[in-house]
Tab-separated table of C-alpha atoms in Angstrom:
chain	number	residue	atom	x	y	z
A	1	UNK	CA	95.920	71.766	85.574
A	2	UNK	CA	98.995	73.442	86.857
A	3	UNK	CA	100.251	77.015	85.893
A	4	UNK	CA	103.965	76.870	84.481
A	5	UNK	CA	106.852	79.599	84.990
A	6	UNK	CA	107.378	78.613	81.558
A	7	UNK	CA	104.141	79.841	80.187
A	8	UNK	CA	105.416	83.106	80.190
A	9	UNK	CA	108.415	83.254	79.000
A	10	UNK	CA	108.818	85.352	75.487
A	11	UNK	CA	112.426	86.708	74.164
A	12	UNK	CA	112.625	90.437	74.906
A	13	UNK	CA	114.741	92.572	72.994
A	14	UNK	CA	116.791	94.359	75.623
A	15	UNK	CA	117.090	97.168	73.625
A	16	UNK	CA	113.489	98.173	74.236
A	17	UNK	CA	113.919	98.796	77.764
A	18	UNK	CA	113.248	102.088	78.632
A	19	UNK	CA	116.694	103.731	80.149
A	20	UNK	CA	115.160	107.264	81.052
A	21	UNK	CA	112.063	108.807	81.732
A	22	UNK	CA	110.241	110.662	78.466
A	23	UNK	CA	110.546	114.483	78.537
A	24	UNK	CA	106.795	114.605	80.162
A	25	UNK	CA	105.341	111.789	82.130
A	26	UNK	CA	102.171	111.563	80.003
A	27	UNK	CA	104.489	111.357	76.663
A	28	UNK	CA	104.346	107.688	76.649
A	29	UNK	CA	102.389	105.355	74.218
A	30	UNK	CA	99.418	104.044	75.417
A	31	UNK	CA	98.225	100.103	73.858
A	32	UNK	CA	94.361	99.104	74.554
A	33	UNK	CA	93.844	95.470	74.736
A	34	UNK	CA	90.265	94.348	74.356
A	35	UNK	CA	89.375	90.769	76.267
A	36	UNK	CA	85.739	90.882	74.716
A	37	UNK	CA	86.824	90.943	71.319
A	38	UNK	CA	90.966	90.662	70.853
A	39	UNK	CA	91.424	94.005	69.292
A	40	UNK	CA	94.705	96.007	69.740
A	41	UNK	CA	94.630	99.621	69.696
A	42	UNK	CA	97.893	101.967	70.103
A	43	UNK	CA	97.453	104.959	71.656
A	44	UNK	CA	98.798	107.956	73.243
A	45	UNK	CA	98.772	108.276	77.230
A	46	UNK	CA	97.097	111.174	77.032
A	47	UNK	CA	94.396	109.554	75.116
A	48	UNK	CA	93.484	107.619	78.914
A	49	UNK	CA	90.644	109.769	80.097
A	50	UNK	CA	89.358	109.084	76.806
A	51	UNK	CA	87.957	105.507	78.181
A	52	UNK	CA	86.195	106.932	81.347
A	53	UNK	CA	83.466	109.146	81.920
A	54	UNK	CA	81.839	110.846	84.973
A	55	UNK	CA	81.052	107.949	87.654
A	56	UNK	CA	83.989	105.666	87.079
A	57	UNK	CA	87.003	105.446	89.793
A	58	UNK	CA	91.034	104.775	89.489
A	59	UNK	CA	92.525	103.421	92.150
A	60	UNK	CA	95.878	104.708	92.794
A	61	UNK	CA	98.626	103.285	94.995
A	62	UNK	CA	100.082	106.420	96.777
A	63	UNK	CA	103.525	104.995	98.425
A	64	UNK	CA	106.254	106.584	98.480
A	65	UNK	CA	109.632	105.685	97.047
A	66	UNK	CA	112.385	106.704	100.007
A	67	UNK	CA	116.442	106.952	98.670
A	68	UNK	CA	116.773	103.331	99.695
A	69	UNK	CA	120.612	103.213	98.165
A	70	UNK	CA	123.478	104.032	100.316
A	71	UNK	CA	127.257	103.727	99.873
A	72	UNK	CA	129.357	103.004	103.010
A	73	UNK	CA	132.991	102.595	103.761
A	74	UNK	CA	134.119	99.640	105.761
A	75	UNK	CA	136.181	100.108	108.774
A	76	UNK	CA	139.922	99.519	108.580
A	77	UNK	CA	140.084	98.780	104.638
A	78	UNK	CA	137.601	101.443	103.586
A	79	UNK	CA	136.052	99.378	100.618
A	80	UNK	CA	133.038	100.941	99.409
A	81	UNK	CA	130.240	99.066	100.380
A	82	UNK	CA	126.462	99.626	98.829
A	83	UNK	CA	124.120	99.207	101.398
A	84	UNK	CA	120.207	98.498	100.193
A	85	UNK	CA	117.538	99.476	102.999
A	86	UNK	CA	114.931	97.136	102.533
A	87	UNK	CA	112.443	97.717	105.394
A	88	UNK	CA	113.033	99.127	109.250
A	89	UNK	CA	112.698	96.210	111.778
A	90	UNK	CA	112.635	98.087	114.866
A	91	UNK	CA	112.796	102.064	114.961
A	92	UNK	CA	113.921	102.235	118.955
A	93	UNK	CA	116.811	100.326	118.062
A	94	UNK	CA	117.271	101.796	114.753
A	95	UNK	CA	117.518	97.906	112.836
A	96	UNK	CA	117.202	97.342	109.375
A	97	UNK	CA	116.631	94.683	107.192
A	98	UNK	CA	119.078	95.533	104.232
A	99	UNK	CA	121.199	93.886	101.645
A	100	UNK	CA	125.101	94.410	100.689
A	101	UNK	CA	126.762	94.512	97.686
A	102	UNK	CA	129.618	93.160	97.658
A	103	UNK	CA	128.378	90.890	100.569
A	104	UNK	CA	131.658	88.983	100.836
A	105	UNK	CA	133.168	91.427	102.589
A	106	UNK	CA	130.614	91.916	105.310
A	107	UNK	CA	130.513	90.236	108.783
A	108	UNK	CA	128.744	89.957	111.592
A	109	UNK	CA	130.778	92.661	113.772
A	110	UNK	CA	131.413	94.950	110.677
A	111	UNK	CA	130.954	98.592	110.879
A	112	UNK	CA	129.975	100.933	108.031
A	113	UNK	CA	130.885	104.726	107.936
A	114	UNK	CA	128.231	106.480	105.825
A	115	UNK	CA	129.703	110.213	105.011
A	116	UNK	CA	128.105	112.805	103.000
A	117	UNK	CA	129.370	114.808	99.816
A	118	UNK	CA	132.197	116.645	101.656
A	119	UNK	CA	133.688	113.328	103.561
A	120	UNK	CA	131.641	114.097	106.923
A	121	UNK	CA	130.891	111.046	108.612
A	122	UNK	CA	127.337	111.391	109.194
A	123	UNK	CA	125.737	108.043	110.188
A	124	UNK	CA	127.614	104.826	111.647
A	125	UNK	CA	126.042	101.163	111.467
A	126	UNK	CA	126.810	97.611	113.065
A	127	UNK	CA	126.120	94.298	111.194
A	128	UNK	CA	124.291	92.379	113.774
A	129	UNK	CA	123.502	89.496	111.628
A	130	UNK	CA	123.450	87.811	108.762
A	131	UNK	CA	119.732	86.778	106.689
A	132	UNK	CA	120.018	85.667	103.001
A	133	UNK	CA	123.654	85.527	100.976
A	134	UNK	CA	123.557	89.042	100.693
A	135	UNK	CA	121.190	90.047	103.221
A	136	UNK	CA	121.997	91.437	106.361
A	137	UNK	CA	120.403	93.070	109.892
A	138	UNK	CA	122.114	96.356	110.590
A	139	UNK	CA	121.790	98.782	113.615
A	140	UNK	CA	122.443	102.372	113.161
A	141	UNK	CA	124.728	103.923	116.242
A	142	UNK	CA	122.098	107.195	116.526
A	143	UNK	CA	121.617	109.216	119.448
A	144	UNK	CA	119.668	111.614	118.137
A	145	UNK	CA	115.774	112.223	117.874
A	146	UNK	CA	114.056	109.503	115.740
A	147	UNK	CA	112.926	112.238	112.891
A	148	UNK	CA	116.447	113.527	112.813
A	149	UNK	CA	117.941	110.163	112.405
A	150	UNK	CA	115.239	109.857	109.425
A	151	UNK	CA	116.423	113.253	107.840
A	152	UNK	CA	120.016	111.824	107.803
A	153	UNK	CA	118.955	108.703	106.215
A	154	UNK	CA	117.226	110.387	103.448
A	155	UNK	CA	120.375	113.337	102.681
A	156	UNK	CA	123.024	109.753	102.497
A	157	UNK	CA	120.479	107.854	100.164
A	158	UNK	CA	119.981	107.670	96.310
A	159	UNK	CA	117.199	106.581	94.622
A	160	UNK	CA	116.852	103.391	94.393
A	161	UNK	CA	116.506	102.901	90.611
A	162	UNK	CA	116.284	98.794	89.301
A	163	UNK	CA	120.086	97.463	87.944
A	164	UNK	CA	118.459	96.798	84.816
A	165	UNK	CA	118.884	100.475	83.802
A	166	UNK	CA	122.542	100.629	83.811
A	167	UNK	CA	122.839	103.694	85.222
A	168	UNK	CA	123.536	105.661	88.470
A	169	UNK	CA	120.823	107.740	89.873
A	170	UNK	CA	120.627	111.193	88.839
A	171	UNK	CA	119.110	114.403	89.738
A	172	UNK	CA	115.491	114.104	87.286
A	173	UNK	CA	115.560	110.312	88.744
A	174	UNK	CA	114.645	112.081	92.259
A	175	UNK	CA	111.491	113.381	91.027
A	176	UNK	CA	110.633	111.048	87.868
A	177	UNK	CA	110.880	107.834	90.256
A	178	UNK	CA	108.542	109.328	91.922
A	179	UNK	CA	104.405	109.637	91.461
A	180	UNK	CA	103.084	112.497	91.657
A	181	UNK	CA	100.565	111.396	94.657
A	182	UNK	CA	102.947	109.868	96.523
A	183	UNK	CA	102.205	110.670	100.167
A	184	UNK	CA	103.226	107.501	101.920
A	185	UNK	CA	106.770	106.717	102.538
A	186	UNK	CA	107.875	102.859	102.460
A	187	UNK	CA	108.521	101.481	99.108
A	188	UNK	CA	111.960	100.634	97.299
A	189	UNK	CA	110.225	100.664	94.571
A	190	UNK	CA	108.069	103.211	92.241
A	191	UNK	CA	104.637	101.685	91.278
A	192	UNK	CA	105.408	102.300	87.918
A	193	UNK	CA	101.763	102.145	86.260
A	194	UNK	CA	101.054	105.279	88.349
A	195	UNK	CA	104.704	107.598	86.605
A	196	UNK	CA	102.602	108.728	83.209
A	197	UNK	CA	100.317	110.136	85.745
A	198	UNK	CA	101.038	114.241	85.575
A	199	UNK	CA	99.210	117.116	87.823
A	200	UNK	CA	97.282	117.768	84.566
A	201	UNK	CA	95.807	114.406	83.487
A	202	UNK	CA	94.877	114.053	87.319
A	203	UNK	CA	92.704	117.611	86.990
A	204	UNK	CA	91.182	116.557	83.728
A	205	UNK	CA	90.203	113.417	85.686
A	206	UNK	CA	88.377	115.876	87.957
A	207	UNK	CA	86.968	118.161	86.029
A	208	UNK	CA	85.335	114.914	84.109
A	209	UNK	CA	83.722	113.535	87.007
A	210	UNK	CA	86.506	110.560	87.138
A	211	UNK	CA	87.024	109.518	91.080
A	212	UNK	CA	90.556	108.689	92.302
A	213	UNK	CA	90.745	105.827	95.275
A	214	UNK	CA	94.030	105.580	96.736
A	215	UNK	CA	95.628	102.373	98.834
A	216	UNK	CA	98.690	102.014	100.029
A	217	UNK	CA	101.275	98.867	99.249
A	218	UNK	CA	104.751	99.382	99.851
A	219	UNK	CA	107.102	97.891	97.137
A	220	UNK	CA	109.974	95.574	98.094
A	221	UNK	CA	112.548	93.797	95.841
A	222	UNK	CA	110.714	90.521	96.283
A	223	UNK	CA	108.004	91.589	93.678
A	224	UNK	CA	110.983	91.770	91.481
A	225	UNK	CA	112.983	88.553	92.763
A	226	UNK	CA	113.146	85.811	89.796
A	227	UNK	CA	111.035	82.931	90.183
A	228	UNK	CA	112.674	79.886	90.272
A	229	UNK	CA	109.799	77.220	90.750
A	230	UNK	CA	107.938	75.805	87.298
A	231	UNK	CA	104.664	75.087	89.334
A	232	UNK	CA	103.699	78.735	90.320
A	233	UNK	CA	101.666	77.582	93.215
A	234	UNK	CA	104.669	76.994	95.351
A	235	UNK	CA	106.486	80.257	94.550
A	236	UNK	CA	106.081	82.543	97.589
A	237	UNK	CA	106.416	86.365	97.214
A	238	UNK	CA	107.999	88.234	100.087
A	239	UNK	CA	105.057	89.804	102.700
A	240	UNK	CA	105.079	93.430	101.646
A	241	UNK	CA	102.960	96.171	103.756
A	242	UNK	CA	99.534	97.290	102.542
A	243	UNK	CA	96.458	99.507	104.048
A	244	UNK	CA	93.453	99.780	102.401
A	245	UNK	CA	90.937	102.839	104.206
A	246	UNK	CA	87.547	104.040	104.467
A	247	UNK	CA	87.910	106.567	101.662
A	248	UNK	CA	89.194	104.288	99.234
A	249	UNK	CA	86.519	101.340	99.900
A	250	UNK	CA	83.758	104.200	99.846
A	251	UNK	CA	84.737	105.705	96.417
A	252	UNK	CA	84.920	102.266	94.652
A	253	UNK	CA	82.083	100.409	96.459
A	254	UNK	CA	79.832	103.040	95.551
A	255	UNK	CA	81.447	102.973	91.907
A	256	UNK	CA	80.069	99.388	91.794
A	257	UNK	CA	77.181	99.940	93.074
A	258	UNK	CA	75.999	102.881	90.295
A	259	UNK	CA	77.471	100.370	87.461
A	260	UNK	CA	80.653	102.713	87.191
A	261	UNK	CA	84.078	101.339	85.828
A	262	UNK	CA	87.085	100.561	88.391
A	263	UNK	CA	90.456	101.023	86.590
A	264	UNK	CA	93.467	99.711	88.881
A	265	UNK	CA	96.866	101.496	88.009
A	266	UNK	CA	99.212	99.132	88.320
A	267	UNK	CA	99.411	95.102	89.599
A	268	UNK	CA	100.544	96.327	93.167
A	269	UNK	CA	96.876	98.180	93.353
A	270	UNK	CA	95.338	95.231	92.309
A	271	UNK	CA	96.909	93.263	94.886
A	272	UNK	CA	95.726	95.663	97.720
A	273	UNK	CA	92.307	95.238	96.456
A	274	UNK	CA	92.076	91.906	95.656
A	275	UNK	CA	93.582	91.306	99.562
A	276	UNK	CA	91.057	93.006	100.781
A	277	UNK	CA	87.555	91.599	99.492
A	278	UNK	CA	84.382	91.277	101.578
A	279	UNK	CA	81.751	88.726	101.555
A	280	UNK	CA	79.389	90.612	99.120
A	281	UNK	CA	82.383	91.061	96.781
A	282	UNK	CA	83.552	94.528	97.232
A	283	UNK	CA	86.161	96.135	98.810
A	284	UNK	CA	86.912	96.324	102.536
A	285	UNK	CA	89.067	97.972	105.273
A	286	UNK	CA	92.500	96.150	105.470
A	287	UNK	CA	95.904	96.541	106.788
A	288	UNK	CA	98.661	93.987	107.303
A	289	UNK	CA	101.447	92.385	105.154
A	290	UNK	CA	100.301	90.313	102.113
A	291	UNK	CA	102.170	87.801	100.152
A	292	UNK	CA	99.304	87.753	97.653
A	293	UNK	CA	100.832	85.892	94.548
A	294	UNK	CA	97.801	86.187	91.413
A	295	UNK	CA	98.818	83.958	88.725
A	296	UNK	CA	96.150	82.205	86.318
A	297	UNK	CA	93.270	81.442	86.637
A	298	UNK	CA	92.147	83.947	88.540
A	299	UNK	CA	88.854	85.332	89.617
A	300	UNK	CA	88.958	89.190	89.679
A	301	UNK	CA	86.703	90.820	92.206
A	302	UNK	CA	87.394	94.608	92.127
A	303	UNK	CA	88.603	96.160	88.771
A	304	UNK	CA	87.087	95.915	85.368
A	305	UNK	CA	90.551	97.479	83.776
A	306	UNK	CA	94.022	97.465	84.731
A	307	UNK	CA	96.667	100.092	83.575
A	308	UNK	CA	100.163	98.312	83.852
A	309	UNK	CA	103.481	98.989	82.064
A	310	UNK	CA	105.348	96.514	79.859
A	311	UNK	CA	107.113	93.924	82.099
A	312	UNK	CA	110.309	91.251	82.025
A	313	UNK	CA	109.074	87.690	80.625
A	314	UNK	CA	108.589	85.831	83.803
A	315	UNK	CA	108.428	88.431	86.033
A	316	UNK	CA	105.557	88.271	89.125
A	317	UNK	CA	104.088	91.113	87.371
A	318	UNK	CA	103.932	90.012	83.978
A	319	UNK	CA	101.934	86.877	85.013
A	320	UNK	CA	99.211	88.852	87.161
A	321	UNK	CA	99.082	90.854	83.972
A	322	UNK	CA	98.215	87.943	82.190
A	323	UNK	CA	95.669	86.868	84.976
A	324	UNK	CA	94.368	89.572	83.922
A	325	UNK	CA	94.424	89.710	80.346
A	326	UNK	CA	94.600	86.440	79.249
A	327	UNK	CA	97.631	84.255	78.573
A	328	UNK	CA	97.700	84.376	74.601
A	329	UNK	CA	96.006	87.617	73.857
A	330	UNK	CA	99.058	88.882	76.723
A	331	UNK	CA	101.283	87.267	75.064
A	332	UNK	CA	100.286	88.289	71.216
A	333	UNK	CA	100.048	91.788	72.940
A	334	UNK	CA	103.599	91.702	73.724
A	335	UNK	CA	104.988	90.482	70.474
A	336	UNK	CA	103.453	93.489	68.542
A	337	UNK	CA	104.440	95.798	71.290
A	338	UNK	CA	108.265	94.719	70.485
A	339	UNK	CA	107.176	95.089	66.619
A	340	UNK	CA	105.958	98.736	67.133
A	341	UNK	CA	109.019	99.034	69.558
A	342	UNK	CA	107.221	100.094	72.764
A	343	UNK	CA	109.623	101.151	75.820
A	344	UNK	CA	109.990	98.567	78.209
A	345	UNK	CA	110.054	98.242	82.282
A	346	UNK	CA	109.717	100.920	85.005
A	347	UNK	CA	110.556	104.230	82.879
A	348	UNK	CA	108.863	102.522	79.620
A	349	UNK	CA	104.798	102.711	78.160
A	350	UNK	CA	101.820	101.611	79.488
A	351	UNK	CA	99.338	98.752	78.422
A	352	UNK	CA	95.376	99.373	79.189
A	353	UNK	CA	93.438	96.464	79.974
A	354	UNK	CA	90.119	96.676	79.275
């Protein structure tokens, strides 16, 4: 039996979605949802730790959000132009996979003026061809050193917050967007599950004995794209970058192996993992692009709990949530969540799994 798009779709009160971070990243509600028995418990984040004891792992995705929006002028009629970096093609030749907004306007042969606060033109960039409808391959005219050329990029861009919030990017947005163990830069997008993570909770999680794995998987926009197939074994997700390393497959293998708990924060660790499975069953060494799409039924091979926030109905992440969770229970889960008035998407609370 086939899995439908329209399995998951649910009404969601738009007012629920979370437009700001709360004052503290572990401030958010926490809900437990039980598979064994159906029970719904609401919580406080804080309460987490609560579930794990010395011996059980998390495994945390560690990229790094980089200021992925720009705004460029366009030569001759100097219409603003937002620019969306989307992944570097080739770093000798400074080319970029990016989309424009509006995209109308932009041609193969354009050039874009990108000038800092005081009207300093700082970086220059060629379209060099055209991808999607509002994609585009830019080269950036740099001379310079590769790392200065990076330093540049990062001063002109914004972060990259989702459209849904309504809102331009502001100064707490730099750091909130932002995990606090992010170490590896590539994603235009924060792993959300991992934000109600503070420096605190993480030392309680030491002090308790509670291991912390950490793979990398680089967010694009195509975990976000809408789905526009009912049969969800012909969508295709966009190949995003992920590594998965010796530490990582040490700490949770060995977690396994002693009967411990493995709690993956957030679908894009879960991905990682489940991309990178050996023959016995537990995690291996892996690096590549995946287009990994899990959608029911789905045999789980790494974590016994995910952590994930609240999602959009029909979202890619919603349904590997409800791989994960179950369909109904998911779904009953989400009505009561809208009853009690959770926060919604990226900035919003956090569901347990368990």
């Amino acid at each position: 039996m086939r899995t439908k798009l329209s399995q998951f779709k649910f009404e969601l009160n738009e007012k629920l979605i979370a437009r700001t971070p709360s004052k503290r990243r572990d401030d958010s509600r926490l809900m437990v949802v039980n598979r064994a028995t159906g029970e719904i418990e609401h919580k406080m984040f804080s309460d987490l730790l609560d579930f794990y004891d010395e011996g059980d792992s998390l495994v945390f995705n560690n990229t790094k959000v980089f200021p992925a929006r720009l705004y460029g002028l366009k030569e001759k009629t100097q219409a603003r132009i937002e620019v969306f970096l989307l992944r570097e093609l080739n770093a000798q030749a400074r080319l970029w996979d990016v989309l424009v907004d509006p995209a109308r306007k932009i041609r193969v042969g354009n050039k874009l003026y990108f000038n800092d606060k005081r009207g300093v033109t700082k970086l220059v960039a060629e379209v060099v061809d055209n991808t999607t409808s509002r994609g585009r391959t830019i080269r950036f005219l740099y001379d310079g050193p590769n790392d200065q050329f990076l330093n540049e990029l990062h001063s002109l861009g914004n972060t990259p917050l989702p459209k849904l919030l309504e809102r331009e990017a502001d100064s707490r947005d730099a750091e909130r967007y932002q995990t606090v163990f992010a170490s590896e830069i590539g994603a235009v997008a924060a792993p959300t599950a991992g934000l109600h993570f503070s420096r605190e909770t993480l030392m309680r999680m030491e002090l308790k004995g509670i291991k912390k794995a950490e793979i990398t998987l680089h967010l694009g926009l195509g975990t976000f794209r809408d789905i526009e197939v009912e049969d969800l074994s012909k969508h295709k997700m966009d190949a995003e970058y992920f590594r998965v390393e010796q530490p990582a497959v040490d700490i949770v293998n060995a977690t396994k192996r002693e009967g411990g708990l493995i709690c993956a924060v957030g679908t894009t660790s879960v991905r990682a993992c489940e991309n990178s499975v050996s023959a016995e069953r537990l995690l291996a060494t892996n690096e590549g692009w995946t287009n990994k799409f899990i959608f029911p039924p789905y045999d789980f091979h790494i974590p016994d709990h995910l952590l994930t926030n609240f999602h959009l109905p029909k979202s890619s992440l919603f349904i590997t949530t409800c791989a994960f969770g179950g369909i109904d229970l998911i779904l009953e889960a989400y009505k009561i969540a809208q009853k009690e008035k959770y926060r919604f998407f990226a900035y919003g609370d956090a569901m347990l799994i368990i």
